[in-house]
PDB file of C-alpha atoms in Angstrom:
ATOM      1  CA  UNK B  88       3.828  54.006   6.485  1.00 52.00           C
ATOM      2  CA  UNK B  89       0.138  53.442   6.683  1.00 54.00           C
ATOM      3  CA  UNK B  90      -1.887  52.420   3.646  1.00 51.00           C
ATOM      4  CA  UNK B  91      -5.341  53.774   3.155  1.00 53.00           C
ATOM      5  CA  UNK B  92      -8.132  51.594   1.813  1.00 57.00           C
ATOM      6  CA  UNK B  93      -8.220  53.636  -1.387  1.00 60.00           C
ATOM      7  CA  UNK B  94      -4.595  53.102  -2.279  1.00 63.00           C
ATOM      8  CA  UNK B  95      -3.502  50.205  -4.399  1.00 68.00           C
ATOM      9  CA  UNK B  96      -0.079  48.629  -4.405  1.00 64.00           C
ATOM     10  CA  UNK B  97       1.881  48.904  -7.622  1.00 69.00           C
ATOM     11  CA  UNK B  98       1.791  45.856  -9.932  1.00 68.00           C
ATOM     12  CA  UNK B  99       5.479  44.991  -9.415  1.00 65.00           C
ATOM     13  CA  UNK B 100       4.917  44.781  -5.634  1.00 65.00           C
ATOM     14  CA  UNK B 101       1.882  42.548  -6.102  1.00 62.00           C
ATOM     15  CA  UNK B 102       3.883  40.378  -8.493  1.00 65.00           C
ATOM     16  CA  UNK B 103       6.629  40.027  -5.896  1.00 66.00           C
ATOM     17  CA  UNK B 104       4.168  39.169  -3.113  1.00 66.00           C
ATOM     18  CA  UNK B 105       1.978  36.755  -5.084  1.00 62.00           C
ATOM     19  CA  UNK B 106       4.310  35.561  -7.834  1.00 60.00           C
ATOM     20  CA  UNK B 107       3.722  31.900  -7.071  1.00 60.00           C
ATOM     21  CA  UNK B 108       0.002  32.103  -6.382  1.00 58.00           C
ATOM     22  CA  UNK B 109      -2.689  31.288  -8.873  1.00 53.00           C
ATOM     23  CA  UNK B 110      -5.506  33.802  -8.970  1.00 56.00           C
ATOM     24  CA  UNK B 111      -8.551  33.818 -11.248  1.00 55.00           C
ATOM     25  CA  UNK B 112     -10.379  37.073 -11.681  1.00 60.00           C
ATOM     26  CA  UNK B 113     -13.792  37.141 -13.339  1.00 60.00           C
ATOM     27  CA  UNK B 114     -13.240  33.855 -15.124  1.00 59.00           C
ATOM     28  CA  UNK B 115     -15.309  30.730 -14.836  1.00 62.00           C
ATOM     29  CA  UNK B 116     -13.299  27.766 -13.648  1.00 55.00           C
ATOM     30  CA  UNK B 117     -14.084  24.700 -15.709  1.00 61.00           C
ATOM     31  CA  UNK B 118     -12.981  21.295 -14.490  1.00 59.00           C
ATOM     32  CA  UNK B 119     -10.772  19.339 -16.835  1.00 56.00           C
ATOM     33  CA  UNK B 120     -11.669  15.810 -17.775  1.00 59.00           C
ATOM     34  CA  UNK B 121      -9.308  13.322 -16.236  1.00 54.00           C
ATOM     35  CA  UNK B 122      -8.546  10.349 -18.401  1.00 58.00           C
ATOM     36  CA  UNK B 123      -7.632   7.272 -16.411  1.00 53.00           C
ATOM     37  CA  UNK B 124      -5.592   4.776 -18.332  1.00 53.00           C
ATOM     38  CA  UNK B 125      -5.240   1.216 -17.190  1.00 53.00           C
ATOM     39  CA  UNK B 126      -1.807   0.712 -15.765  1.00 45.00           C
ATOM     40  CA  UNK B 127       0.130  -2.254 -16.977  1.00 46.00           C
ATOM     41  CA  UNK B 128       0.934  -4.742 -14.280  1.00 49.00           C
ATOM     42  CA  UNK B 129       4.616  -5.353 -13.860  1.00 46.00           C
ATOM     43  CA  UNK B 130       5.708  -8.844 -14.801  1.00 57.00           C
ATOM     44  CA  UNK B 131       6.189 -11.287 -11.980  1.00 65.00           C
ATOM     45  CA  UNK B 132       9.591 -11.238 -10.391  1.00 83.00           C
ATOM     46  CA  UNK B 133      11.104 -14.682 -10.429  1.00 93.00           C
ATOM     47  CA  UNK B 134      14.421 -16.406 -10.652  1.00 94.00           C
ATOM     48  CA  UNK B 135      14.777 -19.053 -13.333  1.00 95.00           C
ATOM     49  CA  UNK B 136      13.644 -19.552 -16.925  1.00 95.00           C
ATOM     50  CA  UNK B 137      10.350 -21.329 -16.124  1.00 96.00           C
ATOM     51  CA  UNK B 138      10.831 -23.838 -18.953  1.00 96.00           C
ATOM     52  CA  UNK B 139       8.763 -26.611 -17.338  1.00 97.00           C
ATOM     53  CA  UNK B 140       5.970 -24.471 -15.818  1.00 97.00           C
ATOM     54  CA  UNK B 141       7.030 -25.173 -12.221  1.00 98.00           C
ATOM     55  CA  UNK B 142       6.574 -22.404  -9.668  1.00 97.00           C
ATOM     56  CA  UNK B 143       8.549 -22.706  -6.440  1.00 98.00           C
ATOM     57  CA  UNK B 144       7.027 -20.252  -3.987  1.00 97.00           C
ATOM     58  CA  UNK B 145       8.927 -19.416  -0.806  1.00 97.00           C
ATOM     59  CA  UNK B 146       8.296 -16.891   1.951  1.00 95.00           C
ATOM     60  CA  UNK B 147      11.559 -15.160   2.835  1.00 94.00           C
ATOM     61  CA  UNK B 148      11.415 -11.838   4.665  1.00 92.00           C
ATOM     62  CA  UNK B 149      15.158 -11.174   4.480  1.00 93.00           C
ATOM     63  CA  UNK B 150      16.060 -11.920   0.850  1.00 94.00           C
ATOM     64  CA  UNK B 151      14.762 -11.090  -2.603  1.00 92.00           C
ATOM     65  CA  UNK B 152      14.344 -14.799  -3.307  1.00 94.00           C
ATOM     66  CA  UNK B 153      16.186 -16.961  -0.769  1.00 96.00           C
ATOM     67  CA  UNK B 154      19.532 -16.988   0.992  1.00 96.00           C
ATOM     68  CA  UNK B 155      22.518 -18.452  -0.827  1.00 96.00           C
ATOM     69  CA  UNK B 156      22.476 -21.483   1.497  1.00 97.00           C
ATOM     70  CA  UNK B 157      18.799 -22.163   0.825  1.00 97.00           C
ATOM     71  CA  UNK B 158      19.252 -21.619  -2.913  1.00 97.00           C
ATOM     72  CA  UNK B 159      22.014 -24.224  -2.900  1.00 97.00           C
ATOM     73  CA  UNK B 160      19.738 -26.560  -0.913  1.00 97.00           C
ATOM     74  CA  UNK B 161      16.870 -25.981  -3.374  1.00 97.00           C
ATOM     75  CA  UNK B 162      19.234 -26.635  -6.283  1.00 97.00           C
ATOM     76  CA  UNK B 163      20.070 -29.993  -4.696  1.00 97.00           C
ATOM     77  CA  UNK B 164      16.351 -30.824  -4.392  1.00 97.00           C
ATOM     78  CA  UNK B 165      15.796 -29.861  -8.029  1.00 97.00           C
ATOM     79  CA  UNK B 166      18.814 -31.853  -9.153  1.00 97.00           C
ATOM     80  CA  UNK B 167      17.454 -34.949  -7.387  1.00 96.00           C
ATOM     81  CA  UNK B 168      14.244 -34.440  -9.396  1.00 97.00           C
ATOM     82  CA  UNK B 169      16.280 -34.094 -12.624  1.00 96.00           C
ATOM     83  CA  UNK B 170      15.472 -30.381 -12.737  1.00 97.00           C
ATOM     84  CA  UNK B 171      17.401 -27.133 -12.391  1.00 97.00           C
ATOM     85  CA  UNK B 172      16.764 -23.396 -12.085  1.00 96.00           C
ATOM     86  CA  UNK B 173      16.113 -23.126 -15.818  1.00 96.00           C
ATOM     87  CA  UNK B 174      13.016 -25.297 -15.361  1.00 97.00           C
ATOM     88  CA  UNK B 175      11.375 -23.308 -12.557  1.00 97.00           C
ATOM     89  CA  UNK B 176      10.234 -19.862 -11.526  1.00 97.00           C
ATOM     90  CA  UNK B 177      11.456 -19.202  -7.990  1.00 97.00           C
ATOM     91  CA  UNK B 178       9.219 -16.556  -6.435  1.00 96.00           C
ATOM     92  CA  UNK B 179       9.177 -14.975  -2.997  1.00 96.00           C
ATOM     93  CA  UNK B 180       5.638 -14.710  -1.597  1.00 95.00           C
ATOM     94  CA  UNK B 181       6.885 -11.948   0.687  1.00 92.00           C
ATOM     95  CA  UNK B 182       7.459  -9.822  -2.453  1.00 90.00           C
ATOM     96  CA  UNK B 183       4.836 -11.288  -4.823  1.00 85.00           C
ATOM     97  CA  UNK B 184       1.943 -12.083  -2.483  1.00 89.00           C
ATOM     98  CA  UNK B 185      -0.560 -13.233  -5.047  1.00 91.00           C
ATOM     99  CA  UNK B 186      -3.415 -15.669  -5.019  1.00 95.00           C
ATOM    100  CA  UNK B 187      -3.397 -19.003  -6.802  1.00 97.00           C
ATOM    101  CA  UNK B 188      -5.926 -17.699  -9.326  1.00 96.00           C
ATOM    102  CA  UNK B 189      -3.654 -14.746 -10.200  1.00 95.00           C
ATOM    103  CA  UNK B 190      -0.648 -17.041 -10.561  1.00 95.00           C
ATOM    104  CA  UNK B 191      -2.698 -19.449 -12.657  1.00 95.00           C
ATOM    105  CA  UNK B 192      -4.009 -16.687 -14.890  1.00 94.00           C
ATOM    106  CA  UNK B 193      -0.664 -15.018 -15.506  1.00 93.00           C
ATOM    107  CA  UNK B 194       1.848 -17.897 -15.459  1.00 95.00           C
ATOM    108  CA  UNK B 195      -0.282 -21.007 -16.044  1.00 96.00           C
ATOM    109  CA  UNK B 196       1.789 -23.349 -13.860  1.00 97.00           C
ATOM    110  CA  UNK B 197       1.595 -27.107 -14.157  1.00 98.00           C
ATOM    111  CA  UNK B 198       3.266 -27.533 -10.762  1.00 98.00           C
ATOM    112  CA  UNK B 199       3.345 -25.415  -7.633  1.00 98.00           C
ATOM    113  CA  UNK B 200       5.710 -26.098  -4.728  1.00 98.00           C
ATOM    114  CA  UNK B 201       4.981 -24.071  -1.586  1.00 98.00           C
ATOM    115  CA  UNK B 202       7.790 -23.842   0.961  1.00 98.00           C
ATOM    116  CA  UNK B 203       6.700 -22.229   4.221  1.00 97.00           C
ATOM    117  CA  UNK B 204       3.343 -21.137   2.777  1.00 97.00           C
ATOM    118  CA  UNK B 205       0.023 -22.857   3.302  1.00 96.00           C
ATOM    119  CA  UNK B 206      -2.740 -23.313   0.746  1.00 96.00           C
ATOM    120  CA  UNK B 207      -5.018 -20.763   2.393  1.00 96.00           C
ATOM    121  CA  UNK B 208      -2.383 -18.012   2.127  1.00 96.00           C
ATOM    122  CA  UNK B 209      -2.572 -18.222  -1.668  1.00 97.00           C
ATOM    123  CA  UNK B 210      -6.373 -18.343  -1.438  1.00 96.00           C
ATOM    124  CA  UNK B 211      -6.923 -21.934  -2.465  1.00 96.00           C
ATOM    125  CA  UNK B 212     -10.429 -23.059  -1.519  1.00 95.00           C
ATOM    126  CA  UNK B 213      -9.068 -25.817   0.730  1.00 95.00           C
ATOM    127  CA  UNK B 214      -6.355 -26.509   3.279  1.00 95.00           C
ATOM    128  CA  UNK B 215      -3.616 -29.057   2.655  1.00 96.00           C
ATOM    129  CA  UNK B 216      -1.359 -30.988   4.999  1.00 97.00           C
ATOM    130  CA  UNK B 217       2.367 -30.889   4.321  1.00 97.00           C
ATOM    131  CA  UNK B 218       3.647 -33.340   1.710  1.00 98.00           C
ATOM    132  CA  UNK B 219       0.270 -34.180   0.207  1.00 96.00           C
ATOM    133  CA  UNK B 220       0.299 -33.838  -3.591  1.00 97.00           C
ATOM    134  CA  UNK B 221      -3.007 -32.288  -4.601  1.00 97.00           C
ATOM    135  CA  UNK B 222      -4.204 -31.638  -8.124  1.00 97.00           C
ATOM    136  CA  UNK B 223      -6.356 -28.564  -8.597  1.00 97.00           C
ATOM    137  CA  UNK B 224      -7.211 -26.641 -11.765  1.00 97.00           C
ATOM    138  CA  UNK B 225      -4.728 -28.660 -13.863  1.00 97.00           C
ATOM    139  CA  UNK B 226      -1.901 -27.918 -11.436  1.00 98.00           C
ATOM    140  CA  UNK B 227      -0.153 -30.311  -9.045  1.00 98.00           C
ATOM    141  CA  UNK B 228       0.400 -28.592  -5.701  1.00 98.00           C
ATOM    142  CA  UNK B 229       2.693 -29.577  -2.848  1.00 98.00           C
ATOM    143  CA  UNK B 230       2.994 -27.819   0.518  1.00 98.00           C
ATOM    144  CA  UNK B 231       6.140 -28.244   2.622  1.00 98.00           C
ATOM    145  CA  UNK B 232       7.908 -26.516   5.519  1.00 97.00           C
ATOM    146  CA  UNK B 233      10.219 -23.614   4.678  1.00 97.00           C
ATOM    147  CA  UNK B 234      13.561 -24.287   3.044  1.00 97.00           C
ATOM    148  CA  UNK B 235      15.265 -22.875   6.147  1.00 95.00           C
ATOM    149  CA  UNK B 236      13.460 -25.434   8.347  1.00 96.00           C
ATOM    150  CA  UNK B 237      14.412 -28.294   6.022  1.00 97.00           C
ATOM    151  CA  UNK B 238      17.982 -27.135   5.432  1.00 96.00           C
ATOM    152  CA  UNK B 239      19.721 -28.435   8.541  1.00 93.00           C
ATOM    153  CA  UNK B 240      21.062 -31.722   9.826  1.00 94.00           C
ATOM    154  CA  UNK B 241      18.785 -32.262  12.819  1.00 96.00           C
ATOM    155  CA  UNK B 242      16.993 -35.605  13.115  1.00 96.00           C
ATOM    156  CA  UNK B 243      13.668 -33.814  12.618  1.00 96.00           C
ATOM    157  CA  UNK B 244      14.865 -32.067   9.433  1.00 96.00           C
ATOM    158  CA  UNK B 245      16.222 -35.343   8.040  1.00 96.00           C
ATOM    159  CA  UNK B 246      12.848 -37.032   8.625  1.00 97.00           C
ATOM    160  CA  UNK B 247      11.074 -34.084   6.943  1.00 97.00           C
ATOM    161  CA  UNK B 248      13.402 -34.242   3.927  1.00 97.00           C
ATOM    162  CA  UNK B 249      12.556 -37.932   3.487  1.00 97.00           C
ATOM    163  CA  UNK B 250       8.818 -37.068   3.470  1.00 97.00           C
ATOM    164  CA  UNK B 251       9.476 -34.306   0.950  1.00 98.00           C
ATOM    165  CA  UNK B 252      11.441 -36.656  -1.300  1.00 97.00           C
ATOM    166  CA  UNK B 253       8.621 -39.236  -1.322  1.00 97.00           C
ATOM    167  CA  UNK B 254       6.136 -36.516  -2.278  1.00 97.00           C
ATOM    168  CA  UNK B 255       8.389 -35.135  -5.000  1.00 98.00           C
ATOM    169  CA  UNK B 256       8.812 -38.638  -6.434  1.00 97.00           C
ATOM    170  CA  UNK B 257       5.039 -38.928  -6.614  1.00 96.00           C
ATOM    171  CA  UNK B 258       4.567 -35.416  -7.995  1.00 97.00           C
ATOM    172  CA  UNK B 259       7.132 -35.732 -10.799  1.00 96.00           C
ATOM    173  CA  UNK B 260       6.669 -39.487 -11.426  1.00 94.00           C
ATOM    174  CA  UNK B 261      10.265 -40.283 -10.506  1.00 92.00           C
ATOM    175  CA  UNK B 262      11.488 -43.863 -10.150  1.00 75.00           C
ATOM    176  CA  UNK B 263      12.073 -44.919  -6.563  1.00 62.00           C
TER     177      UNK B 263
END
């Protein structure tokens, strides 16, 4: 069947063919105003109760926070400093990659322990060697190797743990 240019398809056929199409005929299209609302930032994800304003920042690509073995190791470090998980906020930089200024603004830490993260990664305006306690913007900062590197019984790891302990004693004013 051949359609001539003068013929028009019945309305029900057009409705079937173009039922999901939007067509404007002889109407002016006016743009709608789009209202952009400021989205609320999700709260930081951390493990612990953060009672003593201590952030422990790790960089673990395989776990939400750290592995069970490294969490047990960290708990031992905290215990030696007369602290526990209730006192800290354990955060994974791999999930919450934020700058020092963002952390400072939102959480106002008094202490920041970086395991496997250097000062430049969190956008501090200076570099720091491992185990040096540095005060900046009313926050004591300590950089150390990753928990995984420290958590073994090799001679090198034992020597590194001793350096870490001396720095933690200085940072938290612990008796020697």
